[in-house]
């Protein structure tokens, strides 16, 4: 069995599945006008860092083998862990898109008649979609037999996450006031009960 190829195929299928999960919510959300936007100038940099780390750098290795010097061996146990992490990530993506509906946007925007979602998956943590992205980011080290392709997502998404999460919470607090402060007091950010 070619485990390297297996890992590449599973990674590719999961990324495609993510695109399918996001396709309809993206169209739906775009139909709802943006009322306020709080995108800081650095958002463009952090979104690019995230795309680079989660998608572009691993894809370059998958399709061209570059940078070969950082290749390493992987086996079935590693593939199984990586697959489980990515599948769990996809499950969370689906749940968060369903819960947010047209309130979703890929950056820091508030839509017309924006409601604060605190039920379902949003009862467990405040940023379940970021939990999903973190799960995506930690699966390539197990799925891809190359250190650069494997670790790029942690650096790339980590950049976006840490530059954005505080700003997003400030935006939500400015919009929803006490309701958001109470929500914040009873939930953690991305791991239930821990962080
Ligand atoms: N941080 C959230 C959502 C990411 S999408 C998560 O990880 O699940 C980013 C947009 O979602 C933000 O611009 C904001 O408008 C919206 N958003 C974030 N949390 C929300 C909530 N609890 N209810 C409604 N909209 C929310």
mmCIF file of C-alpha atoms and ligand atoms in Angstrom:
data_model
loop_
_atom_site.group_PDB
_atom_site.id
_atom_site.type_symbol
_atom_site.label_atom_id
_atom_site.label_comp_id
_atom_site.label_asym_id
_atom_site.label_seq_id
_atom_site.Cartn_x
_atom_site.Cartn_y
_atom_site.Cartn_z
ATOM 1 C CA UNK A 1 0.000 0.000 0.000
ATOM 2 C CA UNK A 2 1.304 3.452 -0.943
ATOM 3 C CA UNK A 3 0.546 5.365 2.281
ATOM 4 C CA UNK A 4 1.974 8.612 0.965
ATOM 5 C CA UNK A 5 -0.431 8.575 -1.981
ATOM 6 C CA UNK A 6 -3.320 7.485 0.263
ATOM 7 C CA UNK A 7 -2.712 10.458 2.562
ATOM 8 C CA UNK A 8 -2.576 12.859 -0.384
ATOM 9 C CA UNK A 9 -5.848 11.516 -1.810
ATOM 10 C CA UNK A 10 -7.656 11.725 1.545
ATOM 11 C CA UNK A 11 -6.377 15.274 2.110
ATOM 12 C CA UNK A 12 -7.531 16.306 -1.385
ATOM 13 C CA UNK A 13 -10.972 14.726 -0.972
ATOM 14 C CA UNK A 14 -11.468 16.447 2.390
ATOM 15 C CA UNK A 15 -10.556 19.850 0.932
ATOM 16 C CA UNK A 16 -13.023 19.291 -1.942
ATOM 17 C CA UNK A 17 -15.710 18.198 0.558
ATOM 18 C CA UNK A 18 -15.095 21.408 2.498
ATOM 19 C CA UNK A 19 -15.634 23.419 -0.703
ATOM 20 C CA UNK A 20 -18.926 21.610 -1.277
ATOM 21 C CA UNK A 21 -20.066 22.228 2.317
ATOM 22 C CA UNK A 22 -19.294 25.945 1.963
ATOM 23 C CA UNK A 23 -20.726 26.428 -1.543
ATOM 24 C CA UNK A 24 -24.421 26.961 -0.750
ATOM 25 C CA UNK A 25 -23.998 28.930 2.503
ATOM 26 C CA UNK A 26 -21.683 31.241 0.584
ATOM 27 C CA UNK A 27 -24.344 32.024 -2.038
ATOM 28 C CA UNK A 28 -27.044 32.382 0.607
ATOM 29 C CA UNK A 29 -25.040 34.708 2.830
ATOM 30 C CA UNK A 30 -24.021 36.925 -0.081
ATOM 31 C CA UNK A 31 -27.667 37.714 -0.728
ATOM 32 C CA UNK A 32 -27.935 39.299 2.722
ATOM 33 C CA UNK A 33 -26.485 42.799 2.758
ATOM 34 C CA UNK A 34 -23.571 43.708 5.001
ATOM 35 C CA UNK A 35 -24.659 46.354 7.510
ATOM 36 C CA UNK A 36 -21.310 47.010 9.243
ATOM 37 C CA UNK A 37 -17.846 45.840 8.403
ATOM 38 C CA UNK A 38 -14.967 45.807 10.847
ATOM 39 C CA UNK A 39 -12.340 44.298 8.577
ATOM 40 C CA UNK A 40 -9.016 45.690 9.747
ATOM 41 C CA UNK A 41 -6.353 46.337 7.044
ATOM 42 C CA UNK A 42 -4.407 43.311 8.290
ATOM 43 C CA UNK A 43 -7.340 40.989 7.420
ATOM 44 C CA UNK A 44 -6.146 40.679 3.822
ATOM 45 C CA UNK A 45 -2.747 39.535 5.012
ATOM 46 C CA UNK A 46 -4.137 37.101 7.573
ATOM 47 C CA UNK A 47 -6.685 35.614 5.140
ATOM 48 C CA UNK A 48 -3.897 35.082 2.622
ATOM 49 C CA UNK A 49 -1.687 33.484 5.300
ATOM 50 C CA UNK A 50 -4.516 31.111 6.138
ATOM 51 C CA UNK A 51 -5.203 30.147 2.503
ATOM 52 C CA UNK A 52 -1.501 29.703 1.883
ATOM 53 C CA UNK A 53 -1.015 27.432 4.895
ATOM 54 C CA UNK A 54 -4.203 25.390 4.703
ATOM 55 C CA UNK A 55 -4.411 25.055 0.920
ATOM 56 C CA UNK A 56 -1.695 26.393 -1.347
ATOM 57 C CA UNK A 57 1.518 25.134 0.334
ATOM 58 C CA UNK A 58 0.176 21.575 0.871
ATOM 59 C CA UNK A 59 -1.275 21.534 -2.679
ATOM 60 C CA UNK A 60 2.100 22.488 -4.164
ATOM 61 C CA UNK A 61 3.706 19.540 -2.370
ATOM 62 C CA UNK A 62 0.854 17.169 -3.286
ATOM 63 C CA UNK A 63 1.094 18.024 -6.999
ATOM 64 C CA UNK A 64 4.804 18.776 -7.491
ATOM 65 C CA UNK A 65 6.621 17.113 -4.574
ATOM 66 C CA UNK A 66 8.255 20.433 -3.568
ATOM 67 C CA UNK A 67 10.052 20.842 -1.123
ATOM 68 C CA UNK A 68 11.317 17.257 -1.283
ATOM 69 C CA UNK A 69 14.036 17.735 1.354
ATOM 70 C CA UNK A 70 11.346 17.766 4.055
ATOM 71 C CA UNK A 71 9.674 14.468 3.106
ATOM 72 C CA UNK A 72 9.206 11.873 5.829
ATOM 73 C CA UNK A 73 7.621 8.442 6.063
ATOM 74 C CA UNK A 74 4.022 7.940 7.186
ATOM 75 C CA UNK A 75 2.027 4.811 7.951
ATOM 76 C CA UNK A 76 -1.555 3.641 8.455
ATOM 77 C CA UNK A 77 -1.915 4.801 12.074
ATOM 78 C CA UNK A 78 -0.938 8.327 11.138
ATOM 79 C CA UNK A 79 -3.348 8.312 8.171
ATOM 80 C CA UNK A 80 -6.171 7.063 10.403
ATOM 81 C CA UNK A 81 -5.622 9.871 12.943
ATOM 82 C CA UNK A 82 -5.392 12.532 10.225
ATOM 83 C CA UNK A 83 -8.541 11.273 8.521
ATOM 84 C CA UNK A 84 -10.502 11.242 11.776
ATOM 85 C CA UNK A 85 -9.403 14.813 12.582
ATOM 86 C CA UNK A 86 -10.327 16.117 9.125
ATOM 87 C CA UNK A 87 -13.687 14.299 9.106
ATOM 88 C CA UNK A 88 -14.533 15.745 12.502
ATOM 89 C CA UNK A 89 -13.570 19.160 11.128
ATOM 90 C CA UNK A 90 -15.950 18.735 8.158
ATOM 91 C CA UNK A 91 -18.768 17.666 10.488
ATOM 92 C CA UNK A 92 -18.231 20.857 12.519
ATOM 93 C CA UNK A 93 -18.147 23.008 9.379
ATOM 94 C CA UNK A 94 -21.509 21.647 8.345
ATOM 95 C CA UNK A 95 -22.982 22.278 11.794
ATOM 96 C CA UNK A 96 -21.636 25.817 12.072
ATOM 97 C CA UNK A 97 -22.859 26.803 8.601
ATOM 98 C CA UNK A 98 -26.301 25.434 9.418
ATOM 99 C CA UNK A 99 -26.381 27.360 12.703
ATOM 100 C CA UNK A 100 -25.076 30.673 11.325
ATOM 101 C CA UNK A 101 -27.026 30.583 8.037
ATOM 102 C CA UNK A 102 -27.018 33.976 6.345
ATOM 103 C CA UNK A 103 -25.224 35.546 9.325
ATOM 104 C CA UNK A 104 -22.002 33.900 8.148
ATOM 105 C CA UNK A 105 -19.270 35.808 6.388
ATOM 106 C CA UNK A 106 -15.664 34.942 5.703
ATOM 107 C CA UNK A 107 -14.453 38.096 7.419
ATOM 108 C CA UNK A 108 -15.503 40.535 10.131
ATOM 109 C CA UNK A 109 -18.890 41.740 8.937
ATOM 110 C CA UNK A 110 -22.308 42.132 10.501
ATOM 111 C CA UNK A 111 -25.224 41.561 8.176
ATOM 112 C CA UNK A 112 -28.602 43.300 8.090
ATOM 113 C CA UNK A 113 -30.769 42.153 11.022
ATOM 114 C CA UNK A 114 -27.815 40.239 12.436
ATOM 115 C CA UNK A 115 -28.856 37.987 15.306
ATOM 116 C CA UNK A 116 -26.512 36.552 17.891
ATOM 117 C CA UNK A 117 -26.477 32.760 17.580
ATOM 118 C CA UNK A 118 -25.986 31.047 20.947
ATOM 119 C CA UNK A 119 -27.791 27.739 20.411
ATOM 120 C CA UNK A 120 -26.816 24.328 19.036
ATOM 121 C CA UNK A 121 -23.097 24.041 18.388
ATOM 122 C CA UNK A 122 -22.739 27.709 19.495
ATOM 123 C CA UNK A 123 -23.829 26.633 22.973
ATOM 124 C CA UNK A 124 -20.682 24.512 23.324
ATOM 125 C CA UNK A 125 -18.089 27.144 22.282
ATOM 126 C CA UNK A 126 -18.125 30.710 20.899
ATOM 127 C CA UNK A 127 -16.034 29.940 17.796
ATOM 128 C CA UNK A 128 -16.916 26.423 16.593
ATOM 129 C CA UNK A 129 -16.017 27.314 12.998
ATOM 130 C CA UNK A 130 -12.526 28.206 14.184
ATOM 131 C CA UNK A 131 -12.455 24.900 16.103
ATOM 132 C CA UNK A 132 -13.176 23.285 12.726
ATOM 133 C CA UNK A 133 -10.349 25.211 11.047
ATOM 134 C CA UNK A 134 -7.954 24.205 13.836
ATOM 135 C CA UNK A 135 -8.902 20.564 13.303
ATOM 136 C CA UNK A 136 -8.210 21.024 9.590
ATOM 137 C CA UNK A 137 -4.855 22.656 10.445
ATOM 138 C CA UNK A 138 -3.704 19.814 12.705
ATOM 139 C CA UNK A 139 -4.646 16.969 10.330
ATOM 140 C CA UNK A 140 -2.014 17.474 7.549
ATOM 141 C CA UNK A 141 0.926 16.591 9.837
ATOM 142 C CA UNK A 142 -0.702 13.132 10.015
ATOM 143 C CA UNK A 143 -1.920 12.917 6.402
ATOM 144 C CA UNK A 144 0.907 14.455 4.377
ATOM 145 C CA UNK A 145 4.388 12.892 4.317
ATOM 146 C CA UNK A 146 6.197 16.234 4.270
ATOM 147 C CA UNK A 147 6.931 18.568 7.186
ATOM 148 C CA UNK A 148 6.419 21.832 5.289
ATOM 149 C CA UNK A 149 3.098 20.755 3.734
ATOM 150 C CA UNK A 150 2.077 19.235 7.066
ATOM 151 C CA UNK A 151 2.814 22.180 9.344
ATOM 152 C CA UNK A 152 1.959 25.130 7.069
ATOM 153 C CA UNK A 153 -1.714 25.113 8.085
ATOM 154 C CA UNK A 154 -0.942 25.519 11.788
ATOM 155 C CA UNK A 155 1.212 28.581 11.040
ATOM 156 C CA UNK A 156 -1.185 29.990 8.420
ATOM 157 C CA UNK A 157 -4.457 29.506 10.236
ATOM 158 C CA UNK A 158 -2.791 30.351 13.567
ATOM 159 C CA UNK A 159 -1.865 33.748 12.103
ATOM 160 C CA UNK A 160 -5.444 34.438 11.065
ATOM 161 C CA UNK A 161 -6.922 33.140 14.291
ATOM 162 C CA UNK A 162 -4.744 35.094 16.709
ATOM 163 C CA UNK A 163 -4.947 38.316 14.693
ATOM 164 C CA UNK A 164 -8.714 38.060 14.384
ATOM 165 C CA UNK A 165 -10.403 36.439 17.363
ATOM 166 C CA UNK A 166 -10.032 39.379 19.772
ATOM 167 C CA UNK A 167 -11.231 41.839 17.125
ATOM 168 C CA UNK A 168 -14.226 39.653 16.305
ATOM 169 C CA UNK A 169 -15.229 39.475 19.958
ATOM 170 C CA UNK A 170 -14.870 43.264 20.300
ATOM 171 C CA UNK A 171 -17.107 43.703 17.224
ATOM 172 C CA UNK A 172 -19.730 41.329 18.631
ATOM 173 C CA UNK A 173 -19.617 43.005 22.032
ATOM 174 C CA UNK A 174 -20.037 46.468 20.474
ATOM 175 C CA UNK A 175 -23.068 45.190 18.547
ATOM 176 C CA UNK A 176 -24.779 42.952 21.095
ATOM 177 C CA UNK A 177 -23.573 44.470 24.407
ATOM 178 C CA UNK A 178 -24.748 42.662 27.528
ATOM 179 C CA UNK A 179 -26.146 39.735 25.548
ATOM 180 C CA UNK A 180 -22.660 39.012 24.159
ATOM 181 C CA UNK A 181 -20.925 39.632 27.505
ATOM 182 C CA UNK A 182 -23.172 37.015 29.128
ATOM 183 C CA UNK A 183 -22.621 34.607 26.236
ATOM 184 C CA UNK A 184 -18.871 35.143 26.584
ATOM 185 C CA UNK A 185 -19.006 34.517 30.314
ATOM 186 C CA UNK A 186 -20.650 31.091 29.888
ATOM 187 C CA UNK A 187 -18.647 29.748 26.913
ATOM 188 C CA UNK A 188 -15.022 29.083 25.965
ATOM 189 C CA UNK A 189 -13.533 30.022 22.606
ATOM 190 C CA UNK A 190 -12.768 26.788 20.762
ATOM 191 C CA UNK A 191 -12.431 23.820 23.158
ATOM 192 C CA UNK A 192 -15.431 23.210 25.461
ATOM 193 C CA UNK A 193 -14.526 23.794 29.105
ATOM 194 C CA UNK A 194 -10.812 24.358 28.368
ATOM 195 C CA UNK A 195 -10.000 27.295 26.098
HETATM 196 N N1 LIG B 1 -16.162 32.952 15.029
HETATM 197 C C1 LIG B 1 -17.316 32.193 14.621
HETATM 198 C C2 LIG B 1 -17.862 32.616 13.269
HETATM 199 C C3 LIG B 1 -16.859 32.707 12.170
HETATM 200 S S1 LIG B 1 -17.527 33.480 10.707
HETATM 201 C C4 LIG B 1 -16.987 30.726 14.661
HETATM 202 O O1 LIG B 1 -15.811 30.390 14.722
HETATM 203 O O2 LIG B 1 -17.908 29.901 14.643
HETATM 204 C C5 LIG B 1 -17.280 35.186 11.103
HETATM 205 C C6 LIG B 1 -18.550 35.994 11.204
HETATM 206 O O3 LIG B 1 -19.532 35.307 11.937
HETATM 207 C C7 LIG B 1 -18.336 37.299 11.939
HETATM 208 O O4 LIG B 1 -18.065 38.317 11.026
HETATM 209 C C8 LIG B 1 -19.653 37.551 12.685
HETATM 210 O O5 LIG B 1 -20.441 38.448 11.986
HETATM 211 C C9 LIG B 1 -20.342 36.210 12.671
HETATM 212 N N2 LIG B 1 -20.513 35.624 14.015
HETATM 213 C C10 LIG B 1 -19.553 35.187 14.844
HETATM 214 N N3 LIG B 1 -20.091 34.664 15.974
HETATM 215 C C11 LIG B 1 -21.430 34.797 15.839
HETATM 216 C C12 LIG B 1 -22.544 34.449 16.657
HETATM 217 N N4 LIG B 1 -22.387 33.857 17.842
HETATM 218 N N5 LIG B 1 -23.771 34.733 16.199
HETATM 219 C C13 LIG B 1 -23.965 35.329 15.002
HETATM 220 N N6 LIG B 1 -22.959 35.672 14.187
HETATM 221 C C14 LIG B 1 -21.717 35.415 14.595
#
